[in-house]
XYZ file of C-alpha atoms in Angstrom:
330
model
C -10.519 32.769 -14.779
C -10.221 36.382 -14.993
C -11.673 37.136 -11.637
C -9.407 34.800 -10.081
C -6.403 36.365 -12.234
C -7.673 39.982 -11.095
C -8.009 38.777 -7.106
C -4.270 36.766 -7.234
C -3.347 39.605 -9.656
C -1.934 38.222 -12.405
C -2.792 37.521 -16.081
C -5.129 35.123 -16.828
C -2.611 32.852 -19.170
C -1.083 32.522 -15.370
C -3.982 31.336 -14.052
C -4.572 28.872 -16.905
C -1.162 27.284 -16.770
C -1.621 26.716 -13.065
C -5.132 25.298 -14.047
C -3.374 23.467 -16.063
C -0.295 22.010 -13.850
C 2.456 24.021 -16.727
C 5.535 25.164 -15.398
C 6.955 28.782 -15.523
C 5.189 29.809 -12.289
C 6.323 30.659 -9.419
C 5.564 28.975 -6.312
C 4.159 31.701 -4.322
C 2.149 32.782 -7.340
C 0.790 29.288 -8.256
C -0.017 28.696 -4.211
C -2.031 32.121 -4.168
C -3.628 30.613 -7.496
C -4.557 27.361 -6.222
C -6.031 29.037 -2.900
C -8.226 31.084 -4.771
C -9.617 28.441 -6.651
C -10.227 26.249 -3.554
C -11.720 29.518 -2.164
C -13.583 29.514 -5.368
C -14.638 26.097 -5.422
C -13.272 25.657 -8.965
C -14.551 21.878 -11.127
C -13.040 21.385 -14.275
C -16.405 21.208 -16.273
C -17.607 17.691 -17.108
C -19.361 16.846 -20.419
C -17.941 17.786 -24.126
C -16.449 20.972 -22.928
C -14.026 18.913 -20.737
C -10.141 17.654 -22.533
C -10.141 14.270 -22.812
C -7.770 12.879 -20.519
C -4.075 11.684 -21.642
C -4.092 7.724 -22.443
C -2.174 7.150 -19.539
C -3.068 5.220 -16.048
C -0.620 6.219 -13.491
C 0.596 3.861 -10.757
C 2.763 5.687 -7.748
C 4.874 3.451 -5.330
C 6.286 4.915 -2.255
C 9.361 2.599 -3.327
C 9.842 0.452 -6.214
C 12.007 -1.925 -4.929
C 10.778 -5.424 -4.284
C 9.239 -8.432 -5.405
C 5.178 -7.545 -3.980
C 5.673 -4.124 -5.917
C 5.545 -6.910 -9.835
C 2.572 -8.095 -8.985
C 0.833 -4.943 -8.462
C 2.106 -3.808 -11.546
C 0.939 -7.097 -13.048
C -2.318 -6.294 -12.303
C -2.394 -2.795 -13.175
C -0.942 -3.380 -16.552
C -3.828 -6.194 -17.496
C -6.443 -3.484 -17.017
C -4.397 -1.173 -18.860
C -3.868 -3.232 -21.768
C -7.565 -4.172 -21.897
C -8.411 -0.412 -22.359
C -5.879 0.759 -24.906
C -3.683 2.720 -22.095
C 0.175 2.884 -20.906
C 1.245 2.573 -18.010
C 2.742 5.158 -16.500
C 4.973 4.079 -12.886
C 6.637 6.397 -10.503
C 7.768 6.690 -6.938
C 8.332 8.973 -3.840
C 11.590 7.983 -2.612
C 10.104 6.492 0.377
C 8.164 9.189 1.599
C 4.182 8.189 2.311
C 3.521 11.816 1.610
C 2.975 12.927 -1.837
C 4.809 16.196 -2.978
C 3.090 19.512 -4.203
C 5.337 19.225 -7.262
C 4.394 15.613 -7.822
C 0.525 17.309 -7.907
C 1.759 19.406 -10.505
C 2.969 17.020 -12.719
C -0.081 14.728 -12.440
C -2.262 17.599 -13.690
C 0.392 18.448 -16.925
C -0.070 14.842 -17.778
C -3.516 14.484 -16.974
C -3.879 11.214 -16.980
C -6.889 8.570 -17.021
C -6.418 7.813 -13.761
C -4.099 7.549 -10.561
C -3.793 4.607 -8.431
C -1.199 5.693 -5.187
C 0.106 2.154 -3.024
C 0.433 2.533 0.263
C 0.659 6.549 -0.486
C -1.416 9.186 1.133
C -2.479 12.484 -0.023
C -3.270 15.762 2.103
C -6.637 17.388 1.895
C -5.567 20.297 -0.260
C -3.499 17.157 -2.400
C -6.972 15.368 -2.813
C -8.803 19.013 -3.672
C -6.352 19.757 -6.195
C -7.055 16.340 -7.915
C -10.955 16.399 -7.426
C -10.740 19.780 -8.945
C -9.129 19.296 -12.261
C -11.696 16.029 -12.858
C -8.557 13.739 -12.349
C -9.447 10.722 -10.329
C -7.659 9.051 -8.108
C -7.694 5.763 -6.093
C -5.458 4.577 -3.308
C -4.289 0.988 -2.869
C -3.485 -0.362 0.341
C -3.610 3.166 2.182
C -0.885 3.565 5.104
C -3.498 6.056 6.964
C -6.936 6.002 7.435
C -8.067 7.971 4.303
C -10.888 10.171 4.497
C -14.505 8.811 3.671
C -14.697 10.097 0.323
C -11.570 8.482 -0.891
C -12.016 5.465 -2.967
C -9.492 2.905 -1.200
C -8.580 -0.867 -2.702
C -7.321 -3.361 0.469
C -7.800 -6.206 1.779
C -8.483 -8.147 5.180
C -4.840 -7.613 7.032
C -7.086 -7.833 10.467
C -7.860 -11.269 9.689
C -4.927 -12.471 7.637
C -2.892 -11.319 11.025
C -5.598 -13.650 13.073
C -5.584 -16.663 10.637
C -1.476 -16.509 10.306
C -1.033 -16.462 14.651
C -4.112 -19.059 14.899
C -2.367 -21.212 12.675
C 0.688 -21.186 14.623
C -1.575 -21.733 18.119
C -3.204 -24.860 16.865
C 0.241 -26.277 15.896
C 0.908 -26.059 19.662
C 3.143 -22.932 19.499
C 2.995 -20.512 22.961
C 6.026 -18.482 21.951
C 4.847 -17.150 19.079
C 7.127 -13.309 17.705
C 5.733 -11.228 15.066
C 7.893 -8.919 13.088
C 5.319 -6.486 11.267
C 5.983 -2.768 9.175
C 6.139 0.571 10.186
C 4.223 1.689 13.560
C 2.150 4.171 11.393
C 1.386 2.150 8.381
C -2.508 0.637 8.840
C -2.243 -2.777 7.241
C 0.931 -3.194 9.560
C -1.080 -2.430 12.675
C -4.230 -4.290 11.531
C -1.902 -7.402 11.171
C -0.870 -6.726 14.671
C -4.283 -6.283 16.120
C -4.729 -9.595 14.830
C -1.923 -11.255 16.050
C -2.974 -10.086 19.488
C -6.533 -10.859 19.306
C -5.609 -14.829 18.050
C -3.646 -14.913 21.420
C -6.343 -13.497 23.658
C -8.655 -15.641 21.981
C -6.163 -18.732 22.821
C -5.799 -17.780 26.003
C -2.204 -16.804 25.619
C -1.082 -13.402 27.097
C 1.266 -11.406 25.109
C 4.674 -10.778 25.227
C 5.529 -7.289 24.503
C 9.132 -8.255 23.891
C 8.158 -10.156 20.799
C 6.460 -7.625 19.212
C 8.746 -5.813 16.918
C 8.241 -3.039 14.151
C 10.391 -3.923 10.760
C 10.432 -2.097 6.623
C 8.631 -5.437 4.860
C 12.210 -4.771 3.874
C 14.765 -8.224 4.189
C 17.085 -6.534 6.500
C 14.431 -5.708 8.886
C 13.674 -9.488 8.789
C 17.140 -10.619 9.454
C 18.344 -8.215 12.081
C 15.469 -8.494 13.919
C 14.841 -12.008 13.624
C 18.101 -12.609 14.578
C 17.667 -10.275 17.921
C 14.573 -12.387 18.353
C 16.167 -15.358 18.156
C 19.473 -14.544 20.327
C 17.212 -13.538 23.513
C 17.607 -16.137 26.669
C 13.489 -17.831 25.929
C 13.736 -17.300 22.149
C 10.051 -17.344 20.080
C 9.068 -21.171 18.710
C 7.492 -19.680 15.698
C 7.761 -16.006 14.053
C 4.895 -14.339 11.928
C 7.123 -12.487 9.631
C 4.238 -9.905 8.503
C 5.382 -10.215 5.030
C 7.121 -12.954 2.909
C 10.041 -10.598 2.523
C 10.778 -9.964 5.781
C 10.434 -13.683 6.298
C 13.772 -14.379 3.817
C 15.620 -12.500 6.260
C 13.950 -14.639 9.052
C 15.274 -17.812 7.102
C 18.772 -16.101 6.660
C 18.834 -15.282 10.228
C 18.020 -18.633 11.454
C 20.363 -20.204 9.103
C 23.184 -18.072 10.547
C 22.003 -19.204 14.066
C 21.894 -23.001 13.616
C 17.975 -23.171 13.565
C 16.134 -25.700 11.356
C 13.326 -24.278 9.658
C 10.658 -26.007 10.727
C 12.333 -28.177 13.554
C 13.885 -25.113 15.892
C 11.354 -22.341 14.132
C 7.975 -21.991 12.407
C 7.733 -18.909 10.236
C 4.914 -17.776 8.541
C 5.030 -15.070 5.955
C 2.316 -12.777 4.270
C 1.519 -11.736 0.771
C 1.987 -15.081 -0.774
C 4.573 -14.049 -3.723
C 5.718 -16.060 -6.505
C 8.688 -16.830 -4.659
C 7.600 -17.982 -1.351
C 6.819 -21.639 -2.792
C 10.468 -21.781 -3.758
C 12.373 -20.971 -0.477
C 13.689 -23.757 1.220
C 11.642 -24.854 2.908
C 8.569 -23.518 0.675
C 7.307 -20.741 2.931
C 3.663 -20.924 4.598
C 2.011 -17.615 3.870
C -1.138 -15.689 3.737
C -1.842 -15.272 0.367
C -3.005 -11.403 -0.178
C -4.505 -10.662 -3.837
C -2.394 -8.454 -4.860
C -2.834 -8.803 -8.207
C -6.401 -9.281 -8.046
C -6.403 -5.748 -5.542
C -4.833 -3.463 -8.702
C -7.162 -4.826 -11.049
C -9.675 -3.671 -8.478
C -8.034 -0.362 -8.170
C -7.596 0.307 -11.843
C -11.131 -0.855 -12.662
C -12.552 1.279 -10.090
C -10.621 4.867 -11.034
C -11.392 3.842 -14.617
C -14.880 3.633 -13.872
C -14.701 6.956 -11.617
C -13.253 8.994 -14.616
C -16.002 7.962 -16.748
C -18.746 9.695 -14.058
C -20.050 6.137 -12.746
C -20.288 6.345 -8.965
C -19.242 2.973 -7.408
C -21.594 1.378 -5.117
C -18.768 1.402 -2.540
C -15.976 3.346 -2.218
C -13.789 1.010 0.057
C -13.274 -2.247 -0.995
C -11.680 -5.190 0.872
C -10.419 -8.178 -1.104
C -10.091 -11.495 1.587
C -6.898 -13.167 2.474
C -6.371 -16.790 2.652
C -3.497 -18.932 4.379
C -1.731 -21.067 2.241
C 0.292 -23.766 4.416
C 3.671 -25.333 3.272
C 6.908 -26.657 4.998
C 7.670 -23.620 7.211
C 5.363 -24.526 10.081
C 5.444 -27.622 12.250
C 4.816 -28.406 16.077
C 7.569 -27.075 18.287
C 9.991 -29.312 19.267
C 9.702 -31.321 22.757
């Protein structure tokens, strides 16, 4: 510590509260800190010497705002009760990207563990967690993460197959999908599906309904109604998540189409809620809860030095049909 004070130069108290994540520094001091130390190659020291971490178990949400977000928090919170913790829940305003500042206070709290959904962190975000011993596991990634990152999904590849395959054997050609974000990976993984249970049904693709949504219900509705309005409107719609599919239904409604006489939907995450729309929503049912157990086990089990025998994990999907899908009509 008092090289690295001497090299930044400043006092070594300044070094220590950046080491640990206290305020009263200023950012250009505190990034010339932190550089040093990844210069450095600074660990926290592991063993007796090390502070035992806050009883806390983080949980970070890029939003907070729907129905699929409970049941991660579900999970998360049996785990945490199990081991004597609180949960701890926070979000990022929408932004996939974690702050330097939410870094910060991560390492003033210190916490048992971090579990990020459908979150990314940068390299230097990741070093900065490695190197204060605080471990970290992401849930659902939107990016690729890096091969060292422990990551909790599940199979949105074939839950995008099984959902479109579905639809295919019920005799549906015109089939529209309304998925996430372009950049988010379980969105374009549900997509590749999609695609691949048409090629493999010999039906060719129509670009024009293939359409990029939230998982929000106003993507679902204003899309599904531009979907809907076109002159050779889709038979069926893969929502590419059971929210997205309530604004399907309320689009359809508005439009004068019987769900499952003029349209098929088919949702995906399987929430509480889907079995009481009207009709009861087919869906592929995605784990969540089981998937933040998973993720709080496994940075749990990280903090206490075990090394798990896999770092990516992949819970399966299953489809779960109801009274939203039927043949098209003659």
């Amino acid at each position: 510590m008092a090289e690295i004070a001497r090299q930044a130069g400043v006092s070594a108290p300044t070094v220590s509260k950046v080491l640990n994540g206290r305020a009263h520094v200023a950012p250009a001091t505190r990034d010339r800190v932190e550089e040093l130390l990844r210069d450095h190659g600074y660990r926290r020291r592991r063993g007796p010497a090390r502070r035992r971490p806050s009883g806390l178990l983080e949980l970070v949400f890029h939003e907070l705002i729907s129905l699929w977000a409970t049941e991660i928090i579900r999970g998360a919170e049996n785990v945490a009760r199990q081991e004597g913790l609180t949960l701890v829940l926070s979000e990022s305003a929408g932004r996939r990207e974690m702050g330097l500042s939410w870094v910060d206070g991560v390492l003033t709290r210190d916490p048992a563990g971090v579990i990020l959904i459908m979150s990314d962190l940068t390299a230097e975000q990741s070093a900065l967690l490695v190197s204060r011993d605080v471990p970290f596991v992401v849930m659902d990634p939107a990016g690729n993460p890096a091969d060292d990152v422990p990551s909790i999904g599940t199979t949105n590849w074939q839950g995008g197959y099984t959902a479109t395959r579905h639809l295919l054997d019920l005799g549906h050609r015109r089939i529209g999908v309304i998925c996430g974000p372009e950049g988010v990976l379980c969105s374009r993984a549900r997509i590749d599906g999609y695609r691949a249970a048409l090629e493999t049904g010999g039906v060719t693709c129509d670009d024009t309904l293939v359409r990029h949504g939230t998982f929000q219900h106003g993507a679902g509705y204003a899309i599904g109604k531009e979907l809907l309005s076109l002159p050779d409107p889709p038979t069926a719609l893969f929502a590419g998540n059971d929210v997205q599919a309530m604004g399907v239904y309320q689009a359809a409604k508005e439009l004068g189409r019987r769900i499952p006489e003029d349209l098929s939907v088919v949702g995906f995450d399987d929430l509480p809620i889907s079995a009481w729309m009207g009709p009861p929503l087919t869906t592929v049912r995605q784990p969540l809860t089981d998937m933040a157990e998973a993720a709080a086990r496994l940075v749990l089990d990280l903090g206490r030095g075990h090394e798990p025998a896999m770092r990516r994990v992949e819970l399966a999907t299953s489809l779960v049909v109801r009274d939203s899908t039927a043949p098209p009509a003659r």
